[in-house]
Short mmCIF file of C-alpha atoms in Angstrom, two decimals:
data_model
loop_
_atom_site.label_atom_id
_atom_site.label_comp_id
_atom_site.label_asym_id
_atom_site.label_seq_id
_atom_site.Cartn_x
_atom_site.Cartn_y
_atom_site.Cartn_z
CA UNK V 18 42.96 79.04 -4.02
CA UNK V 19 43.57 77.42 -0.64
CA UNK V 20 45.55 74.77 -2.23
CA UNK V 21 47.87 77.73 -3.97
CA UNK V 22 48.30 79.64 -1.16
CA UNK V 23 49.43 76.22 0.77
CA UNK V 24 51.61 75.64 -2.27
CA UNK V 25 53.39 79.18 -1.82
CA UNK V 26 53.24 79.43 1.60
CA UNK V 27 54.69 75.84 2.13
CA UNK V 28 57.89 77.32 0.13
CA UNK V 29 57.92 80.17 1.54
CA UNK V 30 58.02 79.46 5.35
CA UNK V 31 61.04 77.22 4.61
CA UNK V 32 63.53 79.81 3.10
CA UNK V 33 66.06 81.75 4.71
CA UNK V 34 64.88 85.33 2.73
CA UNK V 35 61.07 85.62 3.46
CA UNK V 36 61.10 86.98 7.26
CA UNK V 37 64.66 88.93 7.01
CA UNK V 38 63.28 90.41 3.58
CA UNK V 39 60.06 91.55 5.69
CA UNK V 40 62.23 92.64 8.70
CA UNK V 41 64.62 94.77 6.46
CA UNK V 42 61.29 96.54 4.57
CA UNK V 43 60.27 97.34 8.07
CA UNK V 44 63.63 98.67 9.29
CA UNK V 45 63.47 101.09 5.96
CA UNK V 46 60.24 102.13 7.22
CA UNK V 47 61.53 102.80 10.86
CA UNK V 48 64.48 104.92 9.35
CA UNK V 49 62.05 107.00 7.35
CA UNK V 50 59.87 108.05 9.98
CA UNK V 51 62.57 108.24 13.06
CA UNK V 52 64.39 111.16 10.42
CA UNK V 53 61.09 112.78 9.79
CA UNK V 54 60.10 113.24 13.61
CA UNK V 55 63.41 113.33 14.81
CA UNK V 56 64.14 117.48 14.58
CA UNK V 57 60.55 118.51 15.82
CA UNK V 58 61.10 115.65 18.22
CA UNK V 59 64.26 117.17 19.80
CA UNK V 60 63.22 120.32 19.96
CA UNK V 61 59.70 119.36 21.80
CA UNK V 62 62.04 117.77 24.70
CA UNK V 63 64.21 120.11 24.75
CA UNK V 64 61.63 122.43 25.46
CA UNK V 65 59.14 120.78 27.87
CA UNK V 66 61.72 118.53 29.70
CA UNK V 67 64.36 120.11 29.64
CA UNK V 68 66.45 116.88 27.70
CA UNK V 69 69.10 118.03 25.20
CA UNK V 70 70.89 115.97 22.91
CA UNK V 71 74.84 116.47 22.19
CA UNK V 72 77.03 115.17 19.69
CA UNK V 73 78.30 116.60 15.82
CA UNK V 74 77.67 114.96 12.87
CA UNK V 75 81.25 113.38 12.56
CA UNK V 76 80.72 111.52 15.78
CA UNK V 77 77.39 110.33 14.83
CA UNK V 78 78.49 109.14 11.32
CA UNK V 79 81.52 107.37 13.06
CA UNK V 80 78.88 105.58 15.60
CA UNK V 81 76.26 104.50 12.22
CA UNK V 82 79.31 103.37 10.15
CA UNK V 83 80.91 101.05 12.88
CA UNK V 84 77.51 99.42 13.98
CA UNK V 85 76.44 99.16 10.26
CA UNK V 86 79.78 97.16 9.36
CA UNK V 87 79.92 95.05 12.40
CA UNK V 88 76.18 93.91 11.54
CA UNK V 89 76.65 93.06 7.90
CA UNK V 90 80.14 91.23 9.05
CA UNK V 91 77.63 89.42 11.94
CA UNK V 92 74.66 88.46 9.31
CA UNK V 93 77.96 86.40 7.11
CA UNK V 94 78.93 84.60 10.17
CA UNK V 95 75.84 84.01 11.57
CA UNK V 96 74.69 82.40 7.99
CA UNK V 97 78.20 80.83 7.41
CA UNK V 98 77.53 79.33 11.39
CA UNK V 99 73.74 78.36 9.78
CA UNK V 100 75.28 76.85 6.51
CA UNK V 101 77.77 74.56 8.87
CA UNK V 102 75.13 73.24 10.90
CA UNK V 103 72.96 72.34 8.33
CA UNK V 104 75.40 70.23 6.89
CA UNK V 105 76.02 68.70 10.00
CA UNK V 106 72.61 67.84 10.57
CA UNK V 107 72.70 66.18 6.97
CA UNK V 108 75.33 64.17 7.26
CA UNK V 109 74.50 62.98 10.94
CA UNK V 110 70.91 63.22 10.85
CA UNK V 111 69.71 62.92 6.99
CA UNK V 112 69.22 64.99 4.37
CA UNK V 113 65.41 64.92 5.06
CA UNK V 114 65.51 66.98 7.91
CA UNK V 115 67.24 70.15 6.04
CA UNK V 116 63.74 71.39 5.78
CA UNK V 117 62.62 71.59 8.79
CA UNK V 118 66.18 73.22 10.27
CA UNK V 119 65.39 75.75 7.52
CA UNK V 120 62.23 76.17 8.79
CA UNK V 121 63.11 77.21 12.19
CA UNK V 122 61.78 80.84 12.40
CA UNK V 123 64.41 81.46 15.25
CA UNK V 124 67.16 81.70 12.43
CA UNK V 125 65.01 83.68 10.07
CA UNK V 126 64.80 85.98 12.74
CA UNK V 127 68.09 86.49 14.02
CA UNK V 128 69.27 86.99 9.93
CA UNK V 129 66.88 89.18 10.00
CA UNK V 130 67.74 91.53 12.78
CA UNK V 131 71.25 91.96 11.77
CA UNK V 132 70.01 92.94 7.83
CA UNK V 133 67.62 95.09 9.24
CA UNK V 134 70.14 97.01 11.74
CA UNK V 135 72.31 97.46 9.19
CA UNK V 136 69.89 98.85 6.40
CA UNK V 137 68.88 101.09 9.37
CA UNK V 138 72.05 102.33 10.22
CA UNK V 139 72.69 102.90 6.37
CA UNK V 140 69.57 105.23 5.85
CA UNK V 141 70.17 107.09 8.47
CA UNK V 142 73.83 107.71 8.13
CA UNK V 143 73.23 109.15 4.73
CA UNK V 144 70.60 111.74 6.05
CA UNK V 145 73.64 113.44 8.39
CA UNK V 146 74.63 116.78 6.52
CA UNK V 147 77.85 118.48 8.06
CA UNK V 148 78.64 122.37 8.96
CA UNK V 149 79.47 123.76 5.85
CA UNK V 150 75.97 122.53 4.39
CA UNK V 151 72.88 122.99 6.41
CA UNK V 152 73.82 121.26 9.48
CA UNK V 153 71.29 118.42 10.67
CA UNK V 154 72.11 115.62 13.45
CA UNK V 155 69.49 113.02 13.69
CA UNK V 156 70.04 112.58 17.21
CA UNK V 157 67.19 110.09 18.20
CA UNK V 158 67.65 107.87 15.26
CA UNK V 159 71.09 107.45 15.99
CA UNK V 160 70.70 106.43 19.80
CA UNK V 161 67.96 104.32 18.44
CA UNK V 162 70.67 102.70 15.86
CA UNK V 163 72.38 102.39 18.87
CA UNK V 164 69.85 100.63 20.81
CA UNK V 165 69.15 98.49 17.33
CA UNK V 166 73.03 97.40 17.98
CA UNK V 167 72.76 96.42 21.77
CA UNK V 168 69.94 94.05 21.03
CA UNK V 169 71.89 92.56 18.04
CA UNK V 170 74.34 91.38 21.18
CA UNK V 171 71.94 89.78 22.76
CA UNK V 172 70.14 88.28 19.48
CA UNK V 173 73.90 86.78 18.94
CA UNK V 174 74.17 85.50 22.13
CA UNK V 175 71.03 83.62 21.89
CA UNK V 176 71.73 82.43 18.44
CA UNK V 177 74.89 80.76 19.25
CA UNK V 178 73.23 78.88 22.10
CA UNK V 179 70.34 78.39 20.02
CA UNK V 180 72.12 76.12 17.35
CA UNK V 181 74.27 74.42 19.63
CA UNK V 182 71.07 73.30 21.39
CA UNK V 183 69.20 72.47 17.94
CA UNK V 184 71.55 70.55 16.64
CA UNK V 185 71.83 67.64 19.23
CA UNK V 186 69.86 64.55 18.12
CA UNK V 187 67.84 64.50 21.46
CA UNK V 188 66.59 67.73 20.65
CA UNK V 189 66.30 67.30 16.85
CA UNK V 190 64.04 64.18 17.73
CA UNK V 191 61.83 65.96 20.63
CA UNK V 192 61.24 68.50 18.17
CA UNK V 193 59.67 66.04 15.40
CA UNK V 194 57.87 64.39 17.84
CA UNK V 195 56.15 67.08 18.95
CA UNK V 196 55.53 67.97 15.20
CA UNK V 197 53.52 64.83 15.23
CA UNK V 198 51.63 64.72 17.99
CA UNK V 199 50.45 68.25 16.45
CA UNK V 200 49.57 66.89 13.54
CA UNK V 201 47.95 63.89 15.15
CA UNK V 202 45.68 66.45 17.26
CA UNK V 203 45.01 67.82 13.76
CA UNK V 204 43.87 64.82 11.40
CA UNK V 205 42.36 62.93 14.52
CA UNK V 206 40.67 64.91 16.59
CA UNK V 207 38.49 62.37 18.12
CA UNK V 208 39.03 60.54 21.05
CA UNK V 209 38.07 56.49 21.31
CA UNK V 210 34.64 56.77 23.81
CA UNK V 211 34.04 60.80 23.17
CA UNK V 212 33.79 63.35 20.95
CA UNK V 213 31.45 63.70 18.25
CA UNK V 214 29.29 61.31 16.55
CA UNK V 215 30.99 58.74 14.19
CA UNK V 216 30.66 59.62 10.37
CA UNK V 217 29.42 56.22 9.05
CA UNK V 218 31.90 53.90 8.00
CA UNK V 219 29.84 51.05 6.73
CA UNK V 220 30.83 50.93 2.25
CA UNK V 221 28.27 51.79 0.09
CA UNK V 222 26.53 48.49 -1.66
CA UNK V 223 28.19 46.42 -4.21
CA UNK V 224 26.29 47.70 -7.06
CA UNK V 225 27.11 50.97 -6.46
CA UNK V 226 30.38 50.62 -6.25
CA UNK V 227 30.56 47.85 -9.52
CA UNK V 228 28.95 50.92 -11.21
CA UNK V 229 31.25 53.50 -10.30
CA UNK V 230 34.62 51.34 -11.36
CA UNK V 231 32.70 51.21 -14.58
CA UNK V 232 31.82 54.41 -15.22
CA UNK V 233 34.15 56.87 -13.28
CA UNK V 234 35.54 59.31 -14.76
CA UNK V 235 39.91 60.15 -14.12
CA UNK V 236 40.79 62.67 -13.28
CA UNK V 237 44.89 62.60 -14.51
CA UNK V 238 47.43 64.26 -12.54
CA UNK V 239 49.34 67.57 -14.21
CA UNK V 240 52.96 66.59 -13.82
CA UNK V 241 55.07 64.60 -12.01
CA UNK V 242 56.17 65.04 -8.08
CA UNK V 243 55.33 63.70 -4.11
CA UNK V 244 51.13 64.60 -3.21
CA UNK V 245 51.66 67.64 -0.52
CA UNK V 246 47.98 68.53 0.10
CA UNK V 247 44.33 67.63 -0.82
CA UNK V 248 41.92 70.57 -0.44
CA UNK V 249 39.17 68.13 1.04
CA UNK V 250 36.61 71.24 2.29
CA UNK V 251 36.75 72.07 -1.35
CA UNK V 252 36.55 68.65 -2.96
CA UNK V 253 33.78 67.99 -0.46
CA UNK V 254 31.83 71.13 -1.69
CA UNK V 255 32.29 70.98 -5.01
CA UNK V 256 31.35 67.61 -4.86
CA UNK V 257 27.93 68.67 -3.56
CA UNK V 258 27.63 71.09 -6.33
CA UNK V 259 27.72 69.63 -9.32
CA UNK V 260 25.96 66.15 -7.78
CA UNK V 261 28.95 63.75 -7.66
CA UNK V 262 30.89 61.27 -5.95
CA UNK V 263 34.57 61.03 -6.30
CA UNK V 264 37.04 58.70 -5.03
CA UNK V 265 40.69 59.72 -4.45
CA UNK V 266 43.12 57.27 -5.90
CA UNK V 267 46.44 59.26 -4.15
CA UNK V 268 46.72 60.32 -0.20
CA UNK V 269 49.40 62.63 1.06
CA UNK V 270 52.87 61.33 0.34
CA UNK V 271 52.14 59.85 -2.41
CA UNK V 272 54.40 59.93 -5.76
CA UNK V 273 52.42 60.37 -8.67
CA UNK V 274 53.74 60.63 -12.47
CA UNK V 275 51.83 62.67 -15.16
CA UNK V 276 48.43 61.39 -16.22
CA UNK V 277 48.09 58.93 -13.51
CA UNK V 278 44.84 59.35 -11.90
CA UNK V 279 44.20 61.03 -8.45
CA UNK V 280 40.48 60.76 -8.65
CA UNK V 281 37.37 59.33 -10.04
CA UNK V 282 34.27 61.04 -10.81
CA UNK V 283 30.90 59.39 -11.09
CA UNK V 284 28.97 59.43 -12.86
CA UNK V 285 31.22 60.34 -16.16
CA UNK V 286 28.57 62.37 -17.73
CA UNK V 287 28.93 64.84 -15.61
CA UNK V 288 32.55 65.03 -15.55
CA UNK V 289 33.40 67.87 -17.99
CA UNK V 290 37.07 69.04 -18.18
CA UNK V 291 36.35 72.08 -16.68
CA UNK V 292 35.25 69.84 -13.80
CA UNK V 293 38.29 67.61 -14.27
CA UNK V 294 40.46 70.81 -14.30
CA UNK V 295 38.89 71.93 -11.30
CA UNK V 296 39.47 68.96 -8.88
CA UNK V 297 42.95 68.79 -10.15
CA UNK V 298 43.54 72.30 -9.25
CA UNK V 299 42.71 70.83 -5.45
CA UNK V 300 45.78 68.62 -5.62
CA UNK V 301 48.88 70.47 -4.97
CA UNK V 302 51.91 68.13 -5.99
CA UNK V 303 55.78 69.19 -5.12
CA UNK V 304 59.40 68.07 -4.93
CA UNK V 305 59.75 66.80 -1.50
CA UNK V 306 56.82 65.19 0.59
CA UNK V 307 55.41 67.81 3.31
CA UNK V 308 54.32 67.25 6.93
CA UNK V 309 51.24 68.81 6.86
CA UNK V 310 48.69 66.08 5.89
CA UNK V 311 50.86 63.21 6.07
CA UNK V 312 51.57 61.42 9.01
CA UNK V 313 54.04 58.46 8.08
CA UNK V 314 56.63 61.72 6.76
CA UNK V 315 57.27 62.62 10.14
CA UNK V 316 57.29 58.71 10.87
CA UNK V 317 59.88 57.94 8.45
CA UNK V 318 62.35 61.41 9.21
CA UNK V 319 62.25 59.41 13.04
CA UNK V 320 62.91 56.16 11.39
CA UNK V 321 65.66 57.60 9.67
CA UNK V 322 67.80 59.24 12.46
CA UNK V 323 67.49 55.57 14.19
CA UNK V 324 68.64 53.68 11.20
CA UNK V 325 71.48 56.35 10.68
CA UNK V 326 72.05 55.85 13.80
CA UNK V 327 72.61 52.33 13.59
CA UNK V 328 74.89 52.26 10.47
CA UNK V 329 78.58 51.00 11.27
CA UNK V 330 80.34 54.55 10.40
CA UNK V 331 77.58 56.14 13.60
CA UNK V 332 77.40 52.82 15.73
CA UNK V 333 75.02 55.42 18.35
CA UNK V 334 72.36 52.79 19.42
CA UNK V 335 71.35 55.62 22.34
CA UNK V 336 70.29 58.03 19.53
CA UNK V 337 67.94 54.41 18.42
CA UNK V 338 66.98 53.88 21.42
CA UNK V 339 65.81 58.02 21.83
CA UNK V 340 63.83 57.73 17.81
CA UNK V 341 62.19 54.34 19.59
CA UNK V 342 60.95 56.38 22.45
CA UNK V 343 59.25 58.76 20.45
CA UNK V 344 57.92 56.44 18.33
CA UNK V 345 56.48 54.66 20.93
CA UNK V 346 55.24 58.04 22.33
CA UNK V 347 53.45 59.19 18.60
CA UNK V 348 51.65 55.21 18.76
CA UNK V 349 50.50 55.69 22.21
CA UNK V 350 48.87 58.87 21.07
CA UNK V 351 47.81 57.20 17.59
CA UNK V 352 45.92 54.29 19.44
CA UNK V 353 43.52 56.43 21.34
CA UNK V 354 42.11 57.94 18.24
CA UNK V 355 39.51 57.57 16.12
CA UNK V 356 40.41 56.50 12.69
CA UNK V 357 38.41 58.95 9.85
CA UNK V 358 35.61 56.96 8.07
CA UNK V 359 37.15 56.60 4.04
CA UNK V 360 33.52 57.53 3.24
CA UNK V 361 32.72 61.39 3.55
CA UNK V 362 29.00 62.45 3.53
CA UNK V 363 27.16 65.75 3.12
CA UNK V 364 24.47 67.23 5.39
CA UNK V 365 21.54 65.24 3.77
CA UNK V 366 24.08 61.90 4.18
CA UNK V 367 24.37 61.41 0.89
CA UNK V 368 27.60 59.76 -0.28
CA UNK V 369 30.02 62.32 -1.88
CA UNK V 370 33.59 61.63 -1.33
CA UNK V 371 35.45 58.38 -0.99
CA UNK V 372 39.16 58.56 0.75
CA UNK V 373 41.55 56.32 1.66
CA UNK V 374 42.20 56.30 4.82
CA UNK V 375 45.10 56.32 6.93
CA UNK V 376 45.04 52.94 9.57
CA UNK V 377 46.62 52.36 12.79
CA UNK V 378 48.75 49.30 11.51
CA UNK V 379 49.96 51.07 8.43
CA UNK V 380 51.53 53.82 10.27
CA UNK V 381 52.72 51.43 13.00
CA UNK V 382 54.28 49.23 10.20
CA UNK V 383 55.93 52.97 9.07
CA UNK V 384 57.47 53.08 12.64
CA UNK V 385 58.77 49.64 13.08
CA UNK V 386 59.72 48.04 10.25
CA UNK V 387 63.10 49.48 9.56
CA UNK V 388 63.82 49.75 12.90
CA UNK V 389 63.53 46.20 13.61
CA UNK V 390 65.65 44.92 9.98
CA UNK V 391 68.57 47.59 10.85
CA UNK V 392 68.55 46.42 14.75
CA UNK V 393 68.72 42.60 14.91
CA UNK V 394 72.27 42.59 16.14
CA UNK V 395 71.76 45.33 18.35
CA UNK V 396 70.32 43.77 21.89
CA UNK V 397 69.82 47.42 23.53
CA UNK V 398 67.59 48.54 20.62
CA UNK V 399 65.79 45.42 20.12
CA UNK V 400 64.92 44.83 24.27
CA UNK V 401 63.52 48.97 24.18
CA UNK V 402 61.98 47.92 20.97
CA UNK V 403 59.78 44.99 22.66
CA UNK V 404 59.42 47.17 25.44
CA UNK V 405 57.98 50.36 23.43
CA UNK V 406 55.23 47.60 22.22
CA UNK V 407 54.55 46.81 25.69
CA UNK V 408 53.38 50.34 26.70
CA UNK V 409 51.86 50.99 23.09
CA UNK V 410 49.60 47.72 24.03
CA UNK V 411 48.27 49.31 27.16
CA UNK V 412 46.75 51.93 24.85
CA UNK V 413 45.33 49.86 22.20
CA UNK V 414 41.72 49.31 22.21
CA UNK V 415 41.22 47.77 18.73
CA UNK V 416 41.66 44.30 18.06
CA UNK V 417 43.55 44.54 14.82
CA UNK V 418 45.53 47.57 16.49
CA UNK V 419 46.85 44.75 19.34
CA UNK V 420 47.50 41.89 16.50
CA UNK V 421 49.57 44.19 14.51
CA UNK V 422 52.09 45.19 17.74
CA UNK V 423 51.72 41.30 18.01
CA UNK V 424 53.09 40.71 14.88
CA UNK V 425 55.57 42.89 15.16
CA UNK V 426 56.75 41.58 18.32
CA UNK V 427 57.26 38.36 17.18
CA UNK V 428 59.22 39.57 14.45
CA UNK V 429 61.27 41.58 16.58
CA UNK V 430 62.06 38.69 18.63
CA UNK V 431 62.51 36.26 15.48
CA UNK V 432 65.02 38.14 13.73
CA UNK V 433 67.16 38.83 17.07
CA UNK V 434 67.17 35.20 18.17
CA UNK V 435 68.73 34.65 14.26
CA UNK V 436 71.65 37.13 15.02
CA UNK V 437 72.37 37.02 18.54
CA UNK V 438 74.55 34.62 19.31
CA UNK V 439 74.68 35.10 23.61
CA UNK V 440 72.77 33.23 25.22
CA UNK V 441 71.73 35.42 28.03
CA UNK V 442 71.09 38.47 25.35
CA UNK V 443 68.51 36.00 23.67
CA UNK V 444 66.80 34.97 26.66
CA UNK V 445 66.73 38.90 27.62
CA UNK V 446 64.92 39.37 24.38
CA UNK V 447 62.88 36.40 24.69
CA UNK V 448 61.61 38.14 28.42
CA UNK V 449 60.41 41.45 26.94
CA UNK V 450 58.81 39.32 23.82
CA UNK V 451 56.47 37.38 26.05
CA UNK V 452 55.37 40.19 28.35
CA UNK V 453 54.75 42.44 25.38
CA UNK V 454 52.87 38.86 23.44
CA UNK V 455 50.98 38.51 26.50
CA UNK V 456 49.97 42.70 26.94
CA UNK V 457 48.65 42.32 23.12
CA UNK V 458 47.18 39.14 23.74
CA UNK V 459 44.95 40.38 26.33
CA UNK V 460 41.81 42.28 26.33
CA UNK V 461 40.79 46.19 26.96
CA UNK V 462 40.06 45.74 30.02
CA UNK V 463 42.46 43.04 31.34
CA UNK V 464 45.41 45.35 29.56
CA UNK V 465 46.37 47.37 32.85
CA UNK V 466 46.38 44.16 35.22
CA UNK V 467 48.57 42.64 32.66
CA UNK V 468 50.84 45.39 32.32
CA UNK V 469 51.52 45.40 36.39
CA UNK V 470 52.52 41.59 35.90
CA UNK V 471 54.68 42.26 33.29
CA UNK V 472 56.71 45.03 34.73
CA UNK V 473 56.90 43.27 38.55
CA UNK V 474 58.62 39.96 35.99
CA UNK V 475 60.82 42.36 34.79
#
């Protein structure tokens, strides 16, 4: 169930009809019960305070009918001015990012309000009865119609500033990164030196696992499409129900094709098709890969603004140099974590899930390695490149964490010293390659004395 509703709700937080759909039912709602109070309403004030309310039912009508067309006239430009700067963001940004523009609730909203203004304005308008039938005059509905259509103003207002701010790179690429470092918060909670005890990460013993290649069961994916979500809580349980182990063969992001397996169960015997049917039912599979448990997605929609960025018809090596900052920012974050142990255990510690695990130099590899093949020629990109390794060092506690930004510091500075051909550009590059060789080279605690060195050299 949890991986349906992640399914649905996944496609449903991204579309443009969900929240101004739920806005309009509530504005039919509001209209319904503003006419129902509004005579015995009137009538209440005009008698205990003394408030009347003027106006005939022409005048009113004339007031609902002009703020009712002005708002459906608003909602087409405000989704014509949505449709343009989507396509903007496409064709500047990538196509990748569509998703999460559509999945800014600010627009939802502001759709929304103009829909649901003008449905109110509509219901109300046809409750008005004139002279010659028995006259009635919603008064307070139609100063609150009125009311409805000031705030629409203001709602405009802030939409137009809205997308003129959202779609500047800067803030496009602020906005991912802080995406991530949610999501890193989320699927690493635990901080190197704190936190809770360490799930064991030591594998189980050859035998075992010689047994289970043997005699695991697949379990074969439904159709074909990008892994969105693993329900693991449920995997993890069910796994402790019916007495298994199983061993997923897919993470998020992942594209599978039908009948390729996700899992293994062992021991086969137990491994009925209702079983098989069930664990499937815990992978949810879609079109497009999703942020939510996969961490080199919002990697690669970075790494894809910077190599747009660097294309000859952009040339924009500032809107890099901004995707390498954030990055840098996201690995900084990364390197303080704890990695998850691939080997999940219930509460007796008995072996019941085997995952594969998402590792510091994969993601880092992710974040670099297009960056570096599309920048060579660039020496602005390539010097904050070697310089974003530098500070990512300084956070690095594990060895094989500090020899992957090694390696990819000497390929940074091995493909520029191929394309550049100035001399003092090369020896720039060559600069920012030692200090950031020398920040991985050194130990935990002899990274911050290094780090001062490097940045008095420089």
């Amino acid at each position: 169930m949890r991986g349906q509703f992640f399914k649905y709700w996944n496609r449903v937080r991204s579309s443009f009809w969900f929240i101004p759909a739920g806005m309009a039912g509530l504005a039919v709602a509001l209209a319904l019960v503003s006419v129902t109070v509004d005579k015995p309403l009137t009538e209440w004030l005009s008698l205990n305070l003394g408030w009347t309310f003027t106006g005939g039912a022409e005048g009113a009508s004339a007031v609902l009918g002009i703020v009712a067309g002005s708002m459906i006239t608003i909602a087409g430009v405000v989704f014509s001015m949505t449709l343009v700067a989507l396509s903007l963001a496409s064709s500047q940004l990538g196509p990748r990012l569509l998703r999460s523009f559509m999945r800014d609730s600010t627009t939802q909203v502001v759709l929304g309000t103009f829909i649901a203004t003008f449905l109110y304005c509509l219901l109300v308008l046809r409750t008005i009865r004139r002279a010659e039938e028995v006259a009635f005059v919603p008064h307070l509905s139609v100063t609150l119609g009125v009311l409805l259509a000031v705030a629409s103003v203001g709602v405009l207002i802030y939409f137009i500033h809205h997308v003129s701010v959202s779609i500047q790179a800067n803030e496009t690429v602020a906005r991912i990164s802080k995406e991530l470092l949610g999501r890193i918060d989320q699927l690493f909670p635990e901080h190197l030196g704190r936190g809770a005890p360490m799930i064991p990460t030591e594998a189980p013993d050859e035998g075992f696992l010689e047994a289970f290649e043997k005699h695991a069961r697949p379990v074969g994916a439904g159709g074909d499409g990008y892994l969105q979500f693993i329900d693991g809580a449920a995997l993890l349980a069910l796994s402790v129900e019916e007495d298994l182990v199983i061993r997923l063969e897919r993470k998020p992001g992942a594209y599978v094709v039908a009948s390729c397996p996700l899992a293994l169960i062992w021991p086969a015997s137990r491994a009925s098709d209702r079983l098989t049917d069930q664990v499937r039912s815990l992978f949810v599979l879609g079109n497009q890969r999703s942020s939510d448990q996969d961490i080199e997605f919002g990697m690669n929609q970075l790494v894809e603004i910077a190599v747009r960025a660097l294309s000859p018809s952009l040339n924009d090596p500032f809107t890099a140099i901004t995707c390498v900052d954030h990055l840098g920012s996201v690995l900084c974050r990364l390197a303080t974590r704890a990695m998850p142990s691939r080997y999940r255990h219930d509460y007796q510690n008995q072996l019941r899930v085997i995952a594969p695990a998402n590792t510091f130099p994969e993601i880092t590899d992710a974040a670099f390695n297009q960056v570096r093949q599309y920048s060579r020629s660039s020496v602005a990109v390539t010097i904050r490149l070697l310089e974003t390794i530098a500070v990512v060092a300084g956070f690095a506690h594990r060895p094989e964490d500090r020899a992957t930004l090694l390696r990819h510091a000497e390929m940074i500075a091995r493909g520029a010293m191929e394309e550049l051909p100035e001399k003092e550009d090369r020896r720039a590059v060559e600069e920012r390659c030692q200090a950031a060789i020398q920040l991985c080279s050194a130990t935990a605690t002899e990274q911050p004395h290094a780090a001062d060195s490097a940045a008095r050299r420089r």
